[in-house]
Amino acid sequence: MKTKIAVLGAGRWGTHLVRNFASHPDAQLVAVVDSSRERLTQLKERLNLNDNVVLADNWQSIQSQIECDAVVIATPAVTHYSLIQDALQQGFHVLAEKPLTLDAAECQQLSDLARQQQRQLMVDHTYLFHPAVEQGKAVVQSGCLGELRYGYAARTNLGPVRQDVDALWDLAIHDIAIFNTWLGEQPVQVQATGRVWLQRQEGSVGAGLTNNVSQETANVTKPALDQSGDVGAGLTDNVSQETANVTKPALLEEHDLADFVYVILTYPTGFQAYIHLCWLNPDKQRRLGVVGSQGTLIFDEMQNDAPLTLQHGYFEQSGDVFTPAGLRREVIEIEHREPLAQVCDRFLQSIRDNQPVSVSSGWVAAQLVNILSCLSQSLQQGGTPIKVPQLAE
């Protein structure tokens, strides 16, 4: 028996969700809801939707007219909480676009409500279903990279520019989710600085770069020293808490939507990940790496033929001389399948089995929103390190 699906939101990502569910053998698309009638008409023509699919500009008006098992929500993030809460209370299973909401406590409330209603709540963290990410987790956790040292990621493009959230909330969640999955842990401290050009609040100074007029200064933590007195791994020396004066970044105003954000994540093991995010850079990048003592694992989405590679290499030391050795590039074989199709398939399977999808549950979404909230706090404070509180499951 097919699962009857209604999709709320027919924008850029909602269109992809409609396409997948309309063609899935285990799903029956019964309705698509969007405030734009023109968009609905274009969508029907483009995807050649069946005439039985209800097209409506108001979800409440058609709920009593259709038979539905599950609701897929691809509307702006600020609308998610009320829509998901209503859907769960009506007895629908829910697949929601990321982020689940903009508040970690709300995410937890929705997860609890789904359990109470015995309904499945899944979040579309698409990259967690990418075959390169799934295979990359196995590579990292195999230990072949040696001692893990640091990670880096770049996610840039010229658009799309959102009006409901900034580049941090729109883009960072992907890379944070991948790092968390590959490392098998959550960051304990985060930092973020940024800049706003396109959607600045009236009267705002700017964001994330030096205010050359005031030249304000603030204390920042020095890198830790190793036993020999040399600068060590760049982590906080919690014993000495030595500080040095540096120029303070200008602060973002509350409603500024940052176009560029630079993120630092610190994990319990001391591993740090550095993420560059920007939606006004035409140099499109979708690249993430984990560096170890024996090599670097690279996920480069722009390399269609070989998105996952392992760059082997290490140093051989003779006295004070370090010589590169073992240099070779290995292409990691992966299955070629659409990640979003896997999301839709797993959602339908979770409904059939009445079991949550642990890799992308409401609880996972709450953890990611918790991290993003801390990053937003750091961004508003010009890059102040923020401890990430642990959520009670």
XYZ file of C-alpha atoms in Angstrom:
393
model
C 0.000 0.000 0.000
C 1.407 3.366 -1.018
C 2.084 6.139 1.502
C 0.013 9.223 0.699
C 2.193 12.358 0.713
C 1.410 16.087 0.786
C 4.280 18.529 0.134
C 4.101 22.010 1.667
C 6.328 24.430 -0.233
C 7.140 24.317 -3.942
C 10.250 26.463 -4.028
C 13.689 25.379 -5.218
C 14.067 22.453 -2.799
C 10.381 21.674 -2.538
C 10.359 21.052 -6.283
C 13.023 18.350 -5.881
C 11.023 16.720 -3.102
C 7.868 16.750 -5.232
C 9.801 15.184 -8.111
C 11.114 12.369 -5.921
C 7.839 11.497 -4.218
C 5.852 11.774 -7.457
C 8.069 9.111 -9.027
C 8.607 6.843 -6.020
C 6.890 3.432 -6.382
C 5.934 3.345 -2.687
C 4.499 6.882 -2.530
C 1.369 8.575 -3.810
C 1.631 12.345 -4.109
C -1.819 13.664 -3.165
C -1.217 17.410 -2.746
C 1.259 20.245 -3.227
C 0.699 23.496 -1.336
C 2.356 26.829 -2.102
C 1.321 30.461 -1.729
C 2.101 31.093 -5.420
C -0.506 29.764 -7.844
C 1.829 30.551 -10.743
C 4.557 28.416 -9.189
C 2.123 25.520 -8.723
C 1.024 25.710 -12.365
C 4.619 25.747 -13.587
C 5.486 22.825 -11.315
C 2.605 20.720 -12.618
C 3.655 21.351 -16.210
C 7.362 20.803 -15.598
C 6.910 17.522 -13.708
C 3.807 16.406 -15.610
C 1.919 15.810 -12.367
C -1.177 13.670 -12.347
C -4.482 15.562 -12.450
C -5.447 13.841 -9.189
C -2.752 15.798 -7.321
C -4.441 18.662 -5.465
C -2.721 22.031 -5.967
C -3.605 24.557 -3.276
C -2.381 27.848 -1.848
C -3.642 27.087 1.681
C -2.894 23.894 3.602
C -5.665 24.292 6.183
C -8.327 24.556 3.499
C -7.617 21.141 1.978
C -6.776 18.969 4.997
C -10.332 17.677 5.265
C -10.559 17.093 1.492
C -7.654 14.677 1.045
C -6.451 11.373 2.439
C -2.911 11.813 3.702
C -0.393 9.784 5.716
C 2.604 12.096 5.778
C 3.492 15.753 5.287
C 6.729 16.987 3.729
C 7.588 20.536 4.817
C 9.804 22.655 2.558
C 8.747 26.119 3.693
C 10.935 28.871 5.261
C 12.523 27.771 8.536
C 10.613 30.361 10.590
C 7.346 28.586 9.727
C 8.492 25.065 10.605
C 7.549 24.823 14.260
C 3.841 25.578 13.917
C 3.450 23.541 10.711
C 5.234 20.478 12.121
C 3.429 20.696 15.451
C 0.076 20.850 13.678
C 0.950 17.969 11.346
C 2.030 15.701 14.198
C -1.061 16.556 16.222
C -3.186 15.690 13.191
C -1.531 12.258 13.127
C 0.746 12.771 10.108
C 4.320 11.564 9.789
C 6.667 14.474 8.957
C 9.740 14.989 6.798
C 11.048 18.547 7.240
C 13.650 20.515 5.351
C 16.652 21.536 7.451
C 16.918 23.201 9.890
C 14.076 21.549 11.795
C 13.403 24.888 13.548
C 15.547 27.845 14.590
C 15.455 26.885 18.282
C 16.903 23.741 19.881
C 14.212 23.626 22.592
C 11.514 23.665 19.912
C 13.292 20.812 18.121
C 13.245 18.774 21.321
C 9.555 19.547 21.863
C 8.719 18.338 18.362
C 10.781 15.164 18.859
C 8.900 14.465 22.095
C 5.567 15.136 20.383
C 6.423 12.700 17.566
C 7.157 10.000 20.153
C 3.924 10.717 21.992
C 1.934 10.567 18.762
C 3.858 7.463 17.601
C 4.692 9.226 14.360
C 7.978 9.505 12.523
C 9.791 12.863 12.435
C 12.727 12.985 10.041
C 14.825 15.937 8.905
C 16.210 16.277 5.395
C 19.933 16.473 6.188
C 20.615 15.374 2.634
C 24.392 15.111 2.846
C 24.170 12.429 5.532
C 22.666 10.203 2.818
C 25.324 11.002 0.226
C 27.273 7.818 -0.626
C 30.566 9.752 -0.354
C 29.709 10.838 3.201
C 28.623 7.338 4.186
C 31.825 5.826 2.762
C 33.937 8.652 4.206
C 32.748 7.818 7.708
C 34.043 4.266 7.288
C 37.417 5.569 6.036
C 37.900 8.017 8.925
C 36.870 5.502 11.547
C 39.130 2.798 10.064
C 42.156 4.695 11.427
C 43.971 4.811 8.085
C 44.464 8.590 8.376
C 46.570 8.094 11.495
C 46.296 10.713 14.220
C 43.516 13.132 13.254
C 44.803 16.702 13.286
C 42.250 19.142 11.860
C 39.447 19.553 9.333
C 38.504 22.209 6.800
C 35.559 22.958 4.538
C 34.482 25.568 1.995
C 30.883 26.048 0.880
C 30.589 29.042 -1.461
C 28.515 30.065 -4.473
C 26.783 33.070 -6.007
C 23.392 32.462 -4.343
C 20.827 31.420 -3.570
C 20.390 34.261 -1.063
C 17.758 33.627 1.597
C 15.654 36.165 3.477
C 14.711 33.969 6.471
C 18.179 32.897 7.668
C 21.786 33.978 7.099
C 24.601 32.105 5.346
C 25.539 30.455 8.639
C 22.126 28.826 9.133
C 21.692 28.067 5.441
C 25.089 26.531 4.690
C 27.004 25.506 7.826
C 24.604 22.776 8.889
C 25.800 20.529 6.037
C 29.472 20.586 6.962
C 28.840 20.433 10.704
C 26.673 17.357 10.156
C 29.403 15.706 8.071
C 32.179 16.451 10.575
C 30.016 15.197 13.459
C 29.222 12.006 11.560
C 32.796 11.303 10.469
C 34.246 12.013 13.905
C 31.432 10.389 15.878
C 31.282 13.296 18.345
C 29.785 16.750 18.879
C 31.746 20.023 19.208
C 32.142 21.386 22.731
C 33.135 24.931 21.725
C 32.438 27.074 18.660
C 33.425 30.438 17.195
C 32.103 32.445 14.251
C 32.912 35.761 12.582
C 31.260 37.197 9.507
C 30.383 40.037 7.171
C 27.119 41.391 5.787
C 26.767 43.300 2.513
C 23.405 42.463 0.954
C 20.855 42.502 3.790
C 22.189 44.879 6.408
C 19.886 46.389 9.002
C 19.475 50.150 8.553
C 22.230 51.901 10.483
C 24.310 48.757 10.971
C 28.084 49.183 11.163
C 28.840 45.897 9.393
C 30.146 42.600 10.586
C 33.190 40.579 11.376
C 35.936 42.894 10.086
C 37.877 45.501 12.034
C 36.081 48.705 12.922
C 38.922 51.006 11.864
C 37.272 54.057 13.416
C 37.013 52.851 16.972
C 39.905 50.358 16.930
C 38.344 48.608 19.918
C 40.353 45.818 21.445
C 39.429 42.651 23.251
C 41.236 39.824 24.970
C 41.548 36.496 23.182
C 43.056 33.272 24.413
C 46.634 32.511 23.381
C 47.483 29.151 21.842
C 48.560 26.527 24.345
C 52.288 25.930 24.793
C 53.800 22.480 24.603
C 56.339 21.170 27.129
C 59.268 22.635 25.225
C 57.776 26.126 25.313
C 56.887 26.192 21.603
C 53.442 27.097 20.394
C 51.363 23.931 20.419
C 48.169 22.836 18.739
C 46.261 26.102 19.013
C 43.856 24.947 21.724
C 43.056 26.922 24.836
C 45.420 26.483 27.773
C 42.710 26.164 30.413
C 45.247 26.359 33.213
C 47.049 29.576 32.367
C 44.334 31.332 30.284
C 46.986 33.708 28.967
C 45.603 36.514 26.822
C 46.800 39.007 24.247
C 45.242 42.170 22.848
C 43.891 42.017 19.319
C 41.637 44.306 17.334
C 37.982 43.590 18.071
C 35.732 42.761 15.092
C 32.737 44.982 14.477
C 29.525 43.388 15.721
C 26.524 42.349 13.645
C 23.184 43.905 14.389
C 20.450 41.507 15.539
C 18.623 41.334 12.199
C 21.629 41.438 9.861
C 21.856 38.401 7.592
C 25.546 37.594 7.212
C 26.678 36.825 3.655
C 30.090 35.487 4.701
C 30.843 33.488 7.844
C 33.992 31.783 9.105
C 33.438 29.019 11.649
C 35.721 27.142 14.063
C 34.480 23.976 15.752
C 36.406 22.403 18.632
C 35.692 18.769 19.522
C 36.299 16.895 22.817
C 39.445 15.233 21.432
C 40.961 18.630 20.570
C 40.261 18.204 16.850
C 39.291 21.515 15.229
C 37.365 22.110 12.005
C 37.484 25.378 10.034
C 34.573 26.229 7.711
C 34.338 29.016 5.105
C 30.745 29.925 4.129
C 29.602 32.488 1.573
C 26.637 32.912 -0.775
C 27.998 35.839 -2.806
C 31.169 34.207 -4.164
C 30.961 32.982 -7.793
C 33.830 30.579 -7.099
C 31.564 27.646 -6.291
C 33.115 25.280 -3.750
C 31.701 22.233 -1.995
C 34.836 20.777 -0.438
C 35.583 19.208 2.942
C 38.691 17.495 4.257
C 39.965 15.701 7.346
C 43.728 15.821 7.825
C 45.615 13.108 9.667
C 49.236 12.193 10.255
C 49.103 9.667 7.388
C 46.996 11.513 4.850
C 43.916 13.601 4.086
C 40.422 12.428 3.169
C 38.721 14.856 0.765
C 35.054 15.069 -0.181
C 34.773 17.399 -3.188
C 31.241 17.474 -4.514
C 32.345 19.409 -7.608
C 34.390 16.415 -8.789
C 31.608 14.305 -10.229
C 33.842 11.438 -11.349
C 35.742 11.128 -8.059
C 34.067 13.055 -5.216
C 35.856 11.097 -2.466
C 39.635 10.775 -2.507
C 42.341 9.853 -0.050
C 45.579 11.796 -0.449
C 48.212 9.628 1.225
C 51.348 11.235 2.585
C 53.427 11.667 5.719
C 56.798 12.983 6.902
C 59.961 11.006 7.486
C 62.230 12.795 9.953
C 66.004 12.758 9.986
C 67.333 15.097 12.647
C 65.760 18.469 11.983
C 64.792 17.588 8.400
C 61.236 16.535 7.478
C 60.911 14.767 4.120
C 57.528 14.037 2.483
C 56.985 10.327 1.847
C 54.308 7.917 0.668
C 52.628 10.480 -1.566
C 49.863 8.986 -3.694
C 46.238 9.731 -4.522
C 43.596 7.063 -4.034
C 40.086 7.373 -5.430
C 37.552 5.870 -3.024
C 34.861 4.029 -4.954
C 31.274 4.955 -4.084
C 27.822 4.094 -5.359
C 26.292 6.668 -7.681
C 22.812 7.480 -6.373
C 20.926 10.698 -5.647
C 21.154 11.573 -1.929
C 17.696 13.167 -1.854
C 16.191 10.011 -3.351
C 17.762 8.120 -0.453
C 16.223 10.596 2.015
C 12.760 10.044 0.546
C 13.236 6.279 0.463
C 14.385 6.135 4.088
C 11.456 8.302 5.177
C 8.972 5.969 3.533
C 10.745 2.964 5.028
C 10.648 4.518 8.517
C 6.871 4.887 8.157
C 6.467 1.267 7.039
C 8.680 -0.038 9.861
C 7.471 2.541 12.408
C 11.121 3.138 13.355
C 12.984 6.484 13.392
C 15.885 7.162 11.040
C 18.625 7.543 13.644
C 21.101 9.317 11.370
C 18.652 12.184 10.719
C 16.120 12.144 13.550
C 14.573 15.064 15.388
C 17.181 14.555 18.103
C 20.054 14.867 15.602
C 18.377 17.996 14.242
C 18.121 19.446 17.764
C 21.848 18.913 18.318
C 22.708 20.684 15.060
C 20.374 23.595 15.825
C 21.952 23.833 19.275
C 25.389 24.181 17.673
C 24.128 26.764 15.177
C 22.537 28.773 17.985
C 25.882 28.911 19.779
C 27.595 29.950 16.537
C 25.031 32.734 16.088
C 25.794 33.926 19.602
C 29.504 33.974 18.799
C 28.832 35.772 15.504
C 26.841 38.486 17.294
C 29.698 38.872 19.790
C 32.379 39.271 17.138
C 33.858 35.779 17.396
C 33.773 35.130 21.136
C 34.297 31.386 21.852
C 31.041 29.840 23.061
C 30.758 26.601 25.019
C 28.137 24.274 23.543
C 25.708 23.029 26.206
C 24.844 19.339 26.089
C 21.213 18.582 25.362
C 19.320 16.117 27.555
C 17.782 13.440 25.359
